[in-house]
Amino acid sequence: MKSLNKKGFTLIEMLVVVLIIGILAAVALPQYFKAVEKSRATEALSIMGSLAAAMERARLVSSSNTYPESLNSLDIEFADVSGNPVTGESWSTNNFTIKVDGTTTANGVVTASRNGTASSSGYTLMRYYYTGKVTCSASGDRAGICESLGLPTA
């Protein structure tokens, strides 16, 4: 009797492999997007820290003991998306709109609001110049970002 040499996979084996890949993708993709968003927020926190420190230095050398109202008089420079130096009180990066506000130690704050499409809710990070305290406020599909960053909600 002759043995048949079968090569290849059955339809059931292929379906099982596709099902396993689908389950793995369903678990991995949300975690990937969460990690990407967390890295974007960390970038904003870094920019905010540098900006808050520069604002505090500017207040300390100011004769009126107040924070500057714009970025023009700081000892550091920031670039916008096009690479041009930033002036004024706000600018946009690829992911955030960053704004400085307040001239006294009680209200001096830098705010980073997440840029996004109309279909996605955003979040806002706030860092106070004087205390260095950082808060987060979020809504909609990004409500968990504050918790994942370990920041208190505003």
XYZ file of N, CA and C in Angstrom:
462
model
N 0.825 -1.169 0.000
C 0.000 0.000 0.000
C 0.883 1.251 0.000
N 0.485 2.179 -0.707
C 1.208 3.412 -0.897
C 0.754 4.463 0.135
N 1.733 5.157 0.777
C 1.337 6.211 1.722
C 1.237 7.538 0.973
N 0.249 8.286 1.371
C 0.049 9.602 0.758
C 0.883 10.637 1.510
N 1.609 11.416 0.798
C 2.441 12.459 1.390
C 1.671 13.776 1.315
N 1.050 14.139 2.436
C 0.256 15.370 2.460
C 1.119 16.516 2.968
N 1.136 17.578 2.233
C 1.857 18.768 2.634
C 0.871 19.928 2.726
N 1.154 20.803 3.685
C 0.308 21.973 3.827
C -0.524 21.919 5.095
N -1.396 22.909 5.235
C -2.223 23.041 6.424
C -3.675 22.838 6.053
N -4.440 22.353 7.018
C -5.879 22.227 6.808
C -6.522 23.585 7.067
N -7.734 23.707 6.642
C -8.471 24.949 6.845
C -8.659 25.228 8.334
N -8.920 24.223 9.122
C -9.105 24.393 10.558
C -7.817 24.919 11.205
N -6.673 24.370 10.825
C -5.405 24.841 11.377
C -5.166 26.310 11.032
N -5.476 26.697 9.830
C -5.314 28.100 9.434
C -6.252 29.011 10.212
N -7.493 28.581 10.412
C -8.450 29.384 11.173
C -7.997 29.560 12.622
N -7.437 28.517 13.225
C -6.949 28.606 14.594
C -5.799 29.604 14.672
N -4.873 29.574 13.725
C -3.752 30.509 13.717
C -4.249 31.947 13.561
N -5.184 32.182 12.652
C -5.737 33.527 12.449
C -6.459 33.995 13.698
N -7.176 33.112 14.365
C -7.880 33.466 15.600
C -6.891 33.854 16.700
N -5.821 33.111 16.852
C -4.813 33.428 17.866
C -4.154 34.770 17.579
N -3.815 35.031 16.335
C -3.216 36.321 15.963
C -4.192 37.462 16.242
N -5.471 37.271 15.945
C -6.482 38.287 16.219
C -6.609 38.592 17.696
N -6.576 37.561 18.528
C -6.670 37.771 19.978
C -5.445 38.526 20.484
N -4.263 38.142 20.029
C -3.048 38.840 20.435
C -3.069 40.306 20.015
N -3.541 40.573 18.811
C -3.615 41.961 18.332
C -4.627 42.768 19.146
N -5.745 42.148 19.500
C -6.765 42.848 20.274
C -6.254 43.229 21.663
N -5.366 42.429 22.213
C -4.804 42.724 23.526
C -3.645 43.719 23.411
N -2.813 43.584 22.405
C -1.587 44.381 22.310
C -1.812 45.809 21.817
N -2.707 46.029 20.872
C -2.874 47.371 20.293
C -3.290 48.437 21.303
N -4.276 48.193 22.172
C -4.606 49.237 23.159
C -3.438 49.564 24.080
N -2.664 48.567 24.453
C -1.499 48.811 25.304
C -0.439 49.624 24.557
N -0.295 49.366 23.277
C 0.649 50.118 22.461
C 0.241 51.587 22.384
N -1.038 51.839 22.095
C -1.511 53.217 21.992
C -1.398 53.943 23.330
N -1.630 53.228 24.426
C -1.493 53.819 25.752
C -0.036 54.208 26.013
N 0.893 53.350 25.636
C 2.320 53.647 25.829
C 2.754 54.840 24.979
N 2.245 54.938 23.754
C 2.583 56.067 22.881
C 2.053 57.368 23.473
N 0.822 57.356 23.963
C 0.236 58.563 24.545
C 0.977 58.969 25.818
N 1.393 57.990 26.582
C 2.143 58.275 27.802
C 3.487 58.929 27.465
N 4.131 58.490 26.396
C 5.406 59.110 26.005
C 5.192 60.531 25.500
N 4.081 60.780 24.826
C 3.778 62.149 24.377
C 3.543 63.063 25.571
N 2.818 62.569 26.554
C 2.564 63.368 27.754
C 3.851 63.622 28.521
N 4.734 62.650 28.555
C 6.016 62.826 29.225
C 6.848 63.896 28.524
N 6.773 63.939 27.206
C 7.460 64.992 26.463
C 6.917 66.365 26.859
N 5.599 66.484 26.966
C 4.987 67.755 27.372
C 5.407 68.125 28.782
N 5.466 67.156 29.684
C 5.887 67.435 31.055
C 7.327 67.943 31.098
N 8.173 67.407 30.233
C 9.558 67.863 30.164
C 9.637 69.314 29.691
N 8.890 69.636 28.643
C 8.850 71.017 28.135
C 8.311 71.953 29.214
N 7.258 71.517 29.893
C 6.649 72.341 30.928
C 7.616 72.589 32.088
N 8.403 71.574 32.437
C 9.380 71.739 33.509
C 10.445 72.758 33.150
N 10.946 72.670 31.925
C 11.948 73.632 31.469
C 11.373 75.041 31.427
N 10.155 75.152 30.946
C 9.504 76.456 30.848
C 9.220 77.044 32.228
N 8.730 76.223 33.149
C 8.444 76.706 34.503
C 9.728 77.157 35.200
N 10.814 76.415 35.017
C 12.085 76.806 35.628
C 12.581 78.131 35.040
N 12.429 78.312 33.732
C 12.844 79.572 33.093
C 11.980 80.734 33.573
N 10.704 80.498 33.749
C 9.812 81.550 34.247
C 10.199 81.930 35.678
N 10.533 80.929 36.483
C 10.930 81.214 37.864
C 12.241 81.996 37.902
N 13.190 81.649 37.041
C 14.446 82.420 36.970
C 14.168 83.857 36.545
N 13.262 84.037 35.581
C 12.934 85.395 35.125
C 12.280 86.201 36.243
N 11.460 85.567 37.055
C 10.833 86.270 38.184
C 11.879 86.693 39.214
N 12.843 85.811 39.453
C 13.853 86.117 40.461
C 14.738 87.297 40.075
N 14.997 87.487 38.787
C 15.824 88.623 38.359
C 14.994 89.863 38.054
N 13.685 89.734 38.086
C 12.799 90.865 37.806
C 12.772 91.829 38.996
N 12.795 93.110 38.697
C 12.722 94.110 39.776
C 11.327 94.145 40.396
N 10.293 93.737 39.639
C 8.923 93.761 40.161
C 8.519 92.437 40.800
N 9.418 91.447 40.777
C 9.162 90.129 41.359
C 7.926 89.456 40.751
N 7.738 89.651 39.447
C 6.625 89.017 38.750
C 7.160 88.197 37.577
N 6.334 87.271 37.135
C 6.699 86.455 35.974
C 6.476 87.254 34.703
N 7.257 87.004 33.664
C 7.002 87.688 32.384
C 5.691 87.190 31.776
N 5.089 88.036 30.958
C 3.823 87.675 30.329
C 4.013 86.941 29.010
N 5.245 86.882 28.533
C 5.497 86.185 27.277
C 6.829 85.446 27.356
N 7.124 84.715 26.317
C 8.343 83.923 26.258
C 9.547 84.730 25.785
N 9.327 85.960 25.358
C 10.387 86.769 24.763
C 11.545 87.050 25.711
N 11.281 87.206 26.997
C 12.327 87.614 27.933
C 12.927 86.450 28.728
N 12.740 85.242 28.263
C 13.296 84.080 28.966
C 14.725 83.803 28.516
N 15.448 83.060 29.337
C 16.833 82.731 29.009
C 16.949 81.444 28.178
N 15.834 80.895 27.740
C 15.836 79.729 26.845
C 14.913 80.028 25.673
N 15.081 79.287 24.594
C 14.227 79.467 23.418
C 13.539 78.162 23.076
N 12.333 78.280 22.551
C 11.574 77.143 22.070
C 11.289 77.350 20.596
N 11.129 76.265 19.879
C 10.817 76.343 18.449
C 9.432 75.774 18.204
N 8.738 76.363 17.219
C 7.431 75.832 16.846
C 7.606 74.657 15.896
N 6.511 74.168 15.347
C 6.536 73.003 14.466
C 7.401 73.260 13.235
N 7.434 74.486 12.762
C 8.224 74.836 11.581
C 9.687 75.100 11.901
N 10.049 75.114 13.177
C 11.425 75.377 13.570
C 11.713 76.838 13.851
N 10.700 77.684 13.790
C 10.883 79.113 14.064
C 10.866 79.364 15.570
N 11.631 80.341 16.051
C 11.610 80.651 17.485
C 10.221 81.105 17.922
N 9.844 80.681 19.099
C 8.528 81.003 19.631
C 8.587 82.319 20.384
N 7.614 83.181 20.130
C 7.451 84.416 20.885
C 5.998 84.472 21.338
N 5.686 85.422 22.192
C 4.314 85.529 22.668
C 4.098 84.661 23.893
N 2.846 84.245 24.083
C 2.532 83.486 25.288
C 2.107 82.050 25.019
N 1.983 81.631 23.759
C 1.606 80.243 23.489
C 2.146 79.794 22.137
N 2.236 78.491 21.982
C 2.629 77.904 20.708
C 2.168 76.464 20.665
N 2.183 75.897 19.471
C 1.761 74.515 19.296
C 2.929 73.652 18.859
N 3.031 72.487 19.472
C 3.958 71.463 19.031
C 3.150 70.481 18.187
N 3.746 69.374 17.809
C 2.989 68.374 17.055
C 1.829 67.802 17.856
N 1.977 67.738 19.173
C 0.988 67.061 19.996
C 0.264 67.945 21.003
N 0.822 69.094 21.341
C 0.250 69.919 22.396
C 0.247 71.393 22.014
N -0.674 72.138 22.631
C -0.644 73.595 22.605
C -0.214 74.030 23.997
N 0.892 74.740 24.074
C 1.485 75.109 25.350
C 1.313 76.607 25.549
N 0.869 76.978 26.753
C 0.570 78.382 27.033
C 1.085 78.752 28.416
N 1.673 79.949 28.528
C 2.073 80.480 29.827
C 1.019 81.495 30.258
N 0.764 81.544 31.570
C -0.285 82.424 32.058
C 0.007 82.824 33.500
N -0.343 84.022 33.848
C -0.206 84.506 35.217
C 1.127 85.185 35.452
N 1.105 86.225 36.278
C 2.328 86.974 36.536
C 2.746 86.939 37.998
N 1.925 86.381 38.879
C 2.278 86.331 40.303
C 2.537 84.893 40.728
N 3.161 84.739 41.896
C 3.455 83.381 42.378
C 2.186 82.603 42.669
N 1.084 83.286 42.891
C -0.174 82.596 43.186
C -0.828 82.017 41.938
N -0.613 82.646 40.774
C -1.336 82.185 39.591
C -0.446 81.857 38.394
N 0.861 81.850 38.551
C 1.745 81.546 37.422
C 1.673 80.076 37.066
N 1.271 79.781 35.837
C 1.071 78.391 35.425
C 1.385 78.228 33.940
N 1.926 77.071 33.596
C 2.093 76.699 32.198
C 1.120 75.551 31.938
N 0.395 75.647 30.828
C -0.635 74.682 30.492
C -0.300 74.026 29.169
N -0.451 72.717 29.114
C -0.266 71.963 27.869
C -1.568 71.225 27.571
N -2.230 71.627 26.494
C -3.485 70.994 26.091
C -3.225 70.099 24.894
N -3.703 68.886 24.951
C -3.461 67.892 23.902
C -4.189 68.294 22.640
N -3.446 68.367 21.541
C -4.054 68.601 20.235
C -4.691 67.296 19.788
N -5.782 67.378 19.089
C -6.413 66.153 18.616
C -7.506 66.454 17.629
N -8.085 65.389 17.135
C -9.189 65.530 16.195
C -10.463 65.781 16.974
N -11.486 66.189 16.266
C -12.763 66.477 16.915
C -13.384 65.219 17.514
N -13.034 64.048 16.998
C -13.644 62.812 17.484
C -13.020 62.316 18.781
N -11.862 62.835 19.176
C -11.229 62.346 20.390
C -11.197 63.440 21.443
N -11.509 63.062 22.651
C -11.439 64.010 23.753
C -9.992 64.182 24.154
N -9.677 65.327 24.683
C -8.298 65.604 25.031
C -8.072 65.640 26.523
N -6.883 66.077 26.872
C -6.547 66.261 28.272
C -5.625 67.459 28.379
N -5.542 67.998 29.583
C -4.746 69.188 29.838
C -3.848 68.943 31.041
N -2.588 69.312 30.885
C -1.619 69.241 31.966
C -1.309 70.663 32.413
N -1.241 70.890 33.720
C -0.935 72.215 34.258
C 0.224 72.091 35.241
N 1.201 72.973 35.097
C 2.332 73.011 36.033
C 2.473 74.434 36.552
N 2.446 74.556 37.869
C 2.565 75.860 38.502
C 4.041 76.213 38.635
N 4.389 77.460 38.294
C 5.785 77.881 38.285
C 6.420 77.756 39.673
N 5.784 78.365 40.630
C 6.396 78.530 41.943
C 6.491 77.215 42.716
N 5.409 76.461 42.774
C 5.394 75.231 43.571
C 5.892 74.023 42.793
N 5.809 74.071 41.464
C 6.184 72.916 40.650
C 5.116 71.840 40.619
N 3.980 72.093 41.243
C 2.885 71.118 41.279
C 2.310 70.920 39.878
N 2.083 69.651 39.523
C 1.522 69.313 38.217
C 0.173 68.638 38.426
N -0.838 69.108 37.697
C -2.158 68.477 37.735
C -2.578 68.104 36.326
N -3.566 67.247 36.244
C -4.038 66.743 34.960
C -5.557 66.733 34.968
N -6.151 67.100 33.853
C -7.595 66.962 33.694
C -7.861 66.344 32.329
N -8.722 65.349 32.316
C -9.005 64.625 31.080
C -10.470 64.226 31.044
N -10.934 63.930 29.840
C -12.315 63.501 29.680
C -12.412 62.527 28.515
N -13.537 61.894 28.419
C -13.810 60.999 27.290
C -12.886 59.799 27.238
N -12.417 59.479 26.039
C -11.601 58.283 25.845
C -10.197 58.409 26.409
N -9.810 59.596 26.873
C -8.469 59.766 27.451
C -8.520 59.982 28.956
N -9.622 59.645 29.577
C -9.782 59.870 31.018
C -8.762 59.116 31.841
N -8.237 58.000 31.365
C -7.283 57.213 32.133
C -5.850 57.688 32.038
N -5.572 58.688 31.198
C -4.190 59.134 31.007
C -3.623 59.745 32.289
N -4.423 60.483 33.051
C -3.929 61.098 34.285
C -3.487 60.021 35.270
N -4.287 58.985 35.391
C -3.949 57.895 36.292
C -2.694 57.158 35.839
N -2.575 56.927 34.531
C -1.407 56.204 34.029
C -0.131 57.028 34.185
N -0.240 58.358 34.220
C 0.920 59.225 34.437
C 1.218 59.403 35.919
N 0.282 58.980 36.777
C 0.463 59.142 38.202
C 0.271 60.569 38.661
N -0.556 61.334 37.931
C -0.787 62.737 38.269
C -2.145 62.924 38.930
N -2.236 63.850 39.886
C -3.544 64.141 40.474
C -4.421 64.869 39.451
N -5.706 64.646 39.558
C -6.639 65.315 38.654
C -6.999 66.683 39.219
N -7.221 67.610 38.295
C -7.527 68.977 38.689
C -8.996 69.133 38.996
